[in-house]
Coordinates of C-alpha atoms in Angstrom, one line a residue:
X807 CA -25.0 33.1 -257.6
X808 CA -27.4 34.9 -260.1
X809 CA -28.4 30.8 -261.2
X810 CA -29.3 29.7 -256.9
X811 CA -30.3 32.8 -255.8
X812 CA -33.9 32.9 -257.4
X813 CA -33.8 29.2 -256.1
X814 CA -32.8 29.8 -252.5
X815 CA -34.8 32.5 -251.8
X816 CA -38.0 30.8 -252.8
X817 CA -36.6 27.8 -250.9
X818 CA -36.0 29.7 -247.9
X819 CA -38.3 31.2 -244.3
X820 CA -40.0 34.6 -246.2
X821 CA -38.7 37.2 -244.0
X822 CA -39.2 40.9 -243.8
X823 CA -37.1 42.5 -245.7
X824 CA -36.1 45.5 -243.2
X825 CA -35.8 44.0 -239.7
X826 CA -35.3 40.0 -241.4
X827 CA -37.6 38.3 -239.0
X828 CA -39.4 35.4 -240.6
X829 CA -43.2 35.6 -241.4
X830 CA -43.5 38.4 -244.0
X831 CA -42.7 39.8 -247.1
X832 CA -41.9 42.1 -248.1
X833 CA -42.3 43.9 -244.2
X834 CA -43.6 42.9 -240.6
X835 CA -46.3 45.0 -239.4
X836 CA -43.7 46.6 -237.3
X837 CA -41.6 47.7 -240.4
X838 CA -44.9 48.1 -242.2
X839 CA -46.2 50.8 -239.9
X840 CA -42.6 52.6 -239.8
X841 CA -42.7 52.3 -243.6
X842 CA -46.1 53.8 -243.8
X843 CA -44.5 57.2 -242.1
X844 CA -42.7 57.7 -245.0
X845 CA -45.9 57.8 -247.6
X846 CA -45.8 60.8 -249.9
X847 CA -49.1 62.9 -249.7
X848 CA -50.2 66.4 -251.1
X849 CA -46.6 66.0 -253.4
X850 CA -46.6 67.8 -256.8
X851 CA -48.2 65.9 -259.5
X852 CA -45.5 66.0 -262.3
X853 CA -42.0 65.2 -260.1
X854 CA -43.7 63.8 -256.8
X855 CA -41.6 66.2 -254.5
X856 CA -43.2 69.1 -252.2
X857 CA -45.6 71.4 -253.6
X858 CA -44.6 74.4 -253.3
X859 CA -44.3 77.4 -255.3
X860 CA -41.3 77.5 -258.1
X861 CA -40.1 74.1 -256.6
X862 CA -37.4 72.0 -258.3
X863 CA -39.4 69.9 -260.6
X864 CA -38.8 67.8 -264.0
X865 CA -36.3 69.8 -266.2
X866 CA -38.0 71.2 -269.7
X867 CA -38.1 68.5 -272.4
X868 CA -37.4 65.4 -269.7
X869 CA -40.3 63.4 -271.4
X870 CA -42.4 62.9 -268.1
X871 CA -46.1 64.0 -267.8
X872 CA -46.7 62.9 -264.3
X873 CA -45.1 61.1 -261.7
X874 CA -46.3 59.0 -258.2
X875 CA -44.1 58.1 -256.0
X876 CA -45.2 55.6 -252.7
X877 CA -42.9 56.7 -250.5
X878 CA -40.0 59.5 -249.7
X879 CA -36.8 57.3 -250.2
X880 CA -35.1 57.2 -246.6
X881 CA -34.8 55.5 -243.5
X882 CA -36.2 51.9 -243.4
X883 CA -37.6 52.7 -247.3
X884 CA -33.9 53.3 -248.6
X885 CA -32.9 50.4 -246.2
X886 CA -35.3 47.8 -247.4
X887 CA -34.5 48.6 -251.5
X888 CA -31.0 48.6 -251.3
X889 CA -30.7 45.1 -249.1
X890 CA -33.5 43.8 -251.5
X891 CA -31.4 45.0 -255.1
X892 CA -27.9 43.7 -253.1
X893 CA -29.2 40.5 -251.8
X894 CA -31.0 39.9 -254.9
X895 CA -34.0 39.2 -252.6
X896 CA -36.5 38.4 -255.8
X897 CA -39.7 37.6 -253.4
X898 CA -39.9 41.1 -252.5
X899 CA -40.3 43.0 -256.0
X900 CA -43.9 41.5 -256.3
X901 CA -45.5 42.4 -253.5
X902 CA -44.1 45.9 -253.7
X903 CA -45.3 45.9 -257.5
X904 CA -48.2 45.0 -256.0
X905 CA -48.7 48.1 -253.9
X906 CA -47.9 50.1 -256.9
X907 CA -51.0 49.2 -259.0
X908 CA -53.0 51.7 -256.8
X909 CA -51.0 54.3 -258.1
X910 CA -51.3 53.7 -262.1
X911 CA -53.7 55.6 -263.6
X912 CA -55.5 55.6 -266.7
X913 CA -53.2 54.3 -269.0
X914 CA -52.7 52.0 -272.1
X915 CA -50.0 49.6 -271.1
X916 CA -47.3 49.1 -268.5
X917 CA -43.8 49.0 -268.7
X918 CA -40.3 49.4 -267.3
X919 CA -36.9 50.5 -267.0
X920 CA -34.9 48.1 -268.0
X921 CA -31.7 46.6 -266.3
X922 CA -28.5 46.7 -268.2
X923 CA -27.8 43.6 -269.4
X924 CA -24.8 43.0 -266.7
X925 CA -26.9 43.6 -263.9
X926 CA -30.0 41.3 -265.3
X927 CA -27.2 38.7 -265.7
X928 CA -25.9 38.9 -262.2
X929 CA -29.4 39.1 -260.3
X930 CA -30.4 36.8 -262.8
X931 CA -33.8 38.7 -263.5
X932 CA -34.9 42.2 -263.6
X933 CA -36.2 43.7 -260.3
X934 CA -38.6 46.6 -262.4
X935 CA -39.7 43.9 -264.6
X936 CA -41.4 41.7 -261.7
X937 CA -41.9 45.4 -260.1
X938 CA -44.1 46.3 -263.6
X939 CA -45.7 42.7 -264.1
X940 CA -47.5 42.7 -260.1
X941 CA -48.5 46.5 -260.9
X942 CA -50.3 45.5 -264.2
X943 CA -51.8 42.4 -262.9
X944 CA -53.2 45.2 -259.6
X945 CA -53.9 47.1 -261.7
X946 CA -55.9 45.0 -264.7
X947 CA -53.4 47.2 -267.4
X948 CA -51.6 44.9 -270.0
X949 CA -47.4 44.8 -269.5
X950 CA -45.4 45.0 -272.3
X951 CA -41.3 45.2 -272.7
X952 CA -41.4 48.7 -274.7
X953 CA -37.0 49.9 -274.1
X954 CA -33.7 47.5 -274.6
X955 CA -31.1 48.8 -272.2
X956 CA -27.3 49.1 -273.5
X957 CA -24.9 49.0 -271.5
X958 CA -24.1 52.5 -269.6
X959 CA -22.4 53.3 -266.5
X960 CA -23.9 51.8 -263.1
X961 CA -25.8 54.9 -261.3
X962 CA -25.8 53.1 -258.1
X963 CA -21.9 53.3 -257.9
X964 CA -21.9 56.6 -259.2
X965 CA -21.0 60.1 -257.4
X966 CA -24.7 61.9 -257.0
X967 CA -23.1 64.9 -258.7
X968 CA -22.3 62.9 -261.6
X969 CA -25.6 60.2 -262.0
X970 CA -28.0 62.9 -264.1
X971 CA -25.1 63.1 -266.7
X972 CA -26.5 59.9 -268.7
X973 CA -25.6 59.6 -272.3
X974 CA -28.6 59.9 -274.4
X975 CA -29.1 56.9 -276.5
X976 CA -28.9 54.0 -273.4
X977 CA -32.2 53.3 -274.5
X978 CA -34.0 52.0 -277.5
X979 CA -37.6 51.4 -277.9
X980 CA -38.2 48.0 -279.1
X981 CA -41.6 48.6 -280.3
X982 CA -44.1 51.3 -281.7
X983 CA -46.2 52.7 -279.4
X984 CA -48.3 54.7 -281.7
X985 CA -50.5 57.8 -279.1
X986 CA -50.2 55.3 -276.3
X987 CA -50.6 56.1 -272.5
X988 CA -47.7 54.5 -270.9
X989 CA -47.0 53.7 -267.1
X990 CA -43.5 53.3 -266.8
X991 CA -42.4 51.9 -263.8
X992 CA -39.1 51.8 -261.9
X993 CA -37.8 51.3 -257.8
X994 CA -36.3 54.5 -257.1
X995 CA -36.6 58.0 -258.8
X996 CA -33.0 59.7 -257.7
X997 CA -31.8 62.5 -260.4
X998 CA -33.9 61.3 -263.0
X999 CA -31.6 60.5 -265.7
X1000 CA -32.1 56.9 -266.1
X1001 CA -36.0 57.7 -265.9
X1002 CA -35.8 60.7 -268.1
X1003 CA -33.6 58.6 -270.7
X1004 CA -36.4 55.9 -270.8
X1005 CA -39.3 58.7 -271.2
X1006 CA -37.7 60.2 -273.9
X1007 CA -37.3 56.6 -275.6
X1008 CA -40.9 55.9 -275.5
X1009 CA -41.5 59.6 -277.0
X1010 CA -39.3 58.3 -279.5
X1011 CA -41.6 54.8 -280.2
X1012 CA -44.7 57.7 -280.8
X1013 CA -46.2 57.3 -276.9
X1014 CA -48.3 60.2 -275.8
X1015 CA -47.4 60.4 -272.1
X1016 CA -45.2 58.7 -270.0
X1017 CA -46.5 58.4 -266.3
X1018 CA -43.2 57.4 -263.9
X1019 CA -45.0 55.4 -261.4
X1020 CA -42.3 54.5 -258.7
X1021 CA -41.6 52.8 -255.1
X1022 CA -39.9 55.8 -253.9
X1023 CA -38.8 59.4 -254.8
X1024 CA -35.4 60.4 -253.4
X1025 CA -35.0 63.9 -252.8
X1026 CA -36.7 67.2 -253.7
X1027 CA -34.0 68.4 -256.0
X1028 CA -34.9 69.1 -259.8
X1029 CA -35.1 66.4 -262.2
X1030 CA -33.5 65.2 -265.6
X1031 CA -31.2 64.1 -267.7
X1032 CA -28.2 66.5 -268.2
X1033 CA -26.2 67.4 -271.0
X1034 CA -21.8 67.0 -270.4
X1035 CA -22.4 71.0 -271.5
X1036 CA -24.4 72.0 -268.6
X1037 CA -21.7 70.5 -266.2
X1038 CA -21.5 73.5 -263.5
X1039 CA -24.9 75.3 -264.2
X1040 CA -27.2 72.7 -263.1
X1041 CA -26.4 70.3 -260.4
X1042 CA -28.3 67.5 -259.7
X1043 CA -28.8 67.5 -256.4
X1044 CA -29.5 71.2 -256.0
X1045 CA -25.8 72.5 -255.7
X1046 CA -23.0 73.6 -257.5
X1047 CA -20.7 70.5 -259.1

């Protein structure tokens, strides 16, 4: 599947990727204006959640500086992303990436958060890559591979309670980036831990902020990797574990 998939869906109608009538990609004007109910506006600059006094944000020491977010992940958003990752609909990622040049800033480079190497090789590419590559070429920013993922567990098929506790050390810069500006760029910003990982990495390779620039933020709850020691004091999703 990961070889004809790239291949079929090139070969076949372009559809929108909610409602999967043919004629658009990656929504129908339809879909486009329910999507656009779901833009983020007036959202704190650092996590992309509400503003609001003493609200959940990045935890201390997470390696993020800023983060934009398109949309609030739910509804037709969350609909569209998950049917895209699961039917390995490639022709979608660009135009999305696309969109998300607007939202880099003034940066040195671009880059992503890698796949594990079992889910590149069954999609047979990297969904934040070609995410990463339209944002850059929006956005007139050059795109470099900056992390190596190894493997670690899937967060997608993970209890929520349990995705923001990501062993440190999944990723490993793969090149310096001496008091660089860095855009990193992923689908879906959920507890954090795969994002907060990645920041830290680039840290790490010598970069001097990391801007998360993502499709969609799930969530208002706090941010961050955690530690398998603060199990119980600091749940992810804003409760207790």
């Amino acid at each position: 599947m990961c070889v004809l998939a790239p291949l079929l869906d090139l070969l076949a109608p372009v559809r929108c990727v909610a409602c999967l009538r043919r004629g658009a990609v990656p929504w129908c004007d339809a879909c486009a204006r329910e999507v656009g109910h779901h833009r983020l506006v007036d959202v704190c600059g650092r996590c992309a959640g509400p503003r609001a006094p003493g609200h959940a944000c990045w935890r201390p020491g997470a390696g993020v500086s800023s983060t934009r977010a398109m949309f609030a992940y739910r509804e037709v958003v969350a609909d569209s992303l998950g049917r895209a990752k699961a039917q390995h609909l490639r022709s979608v990622w660009t135009p999305i990436g696309t969109m998300l040049g607007d939202l880099v800033g003034s940066v040195d480079l671009i880059t992503w958060v890698p796949s594990t190497p079992r889910a590149r090789r069954v999609r047979g590419y990297d969904h934040a890559e070609l995410l990463a590559r339209a944002a850059g070429v929006a956005a007139g920013r050059p795109v470099l591979p900056a992390l190596r993922a190894r493997s670690h567990p899937d967060q997608a098929r993970r209890r929520p309670d349990r995705r923001a506790f990501l062993p440190a050390g999944v990723f490993r810069p793969t090149r310096r980036l001496d008091g660089a500006r860095v855009a990193l760029v992923d689908d879906v910003l959920t507890t954090g831990a795969t994002a907060g990982r990645a920041a830290l990495a680039l840290g790490r390779a010598g970069a001097s902020r990391v801007e998360m620039v993502v499709v969609a933020r799930a969530g208002s709850h706090r941010l961050g990797p955690l530690d398998p020691s603060e199990q119980g004091r600091d749940s992810p999703l804003g409760r207790r574990s």
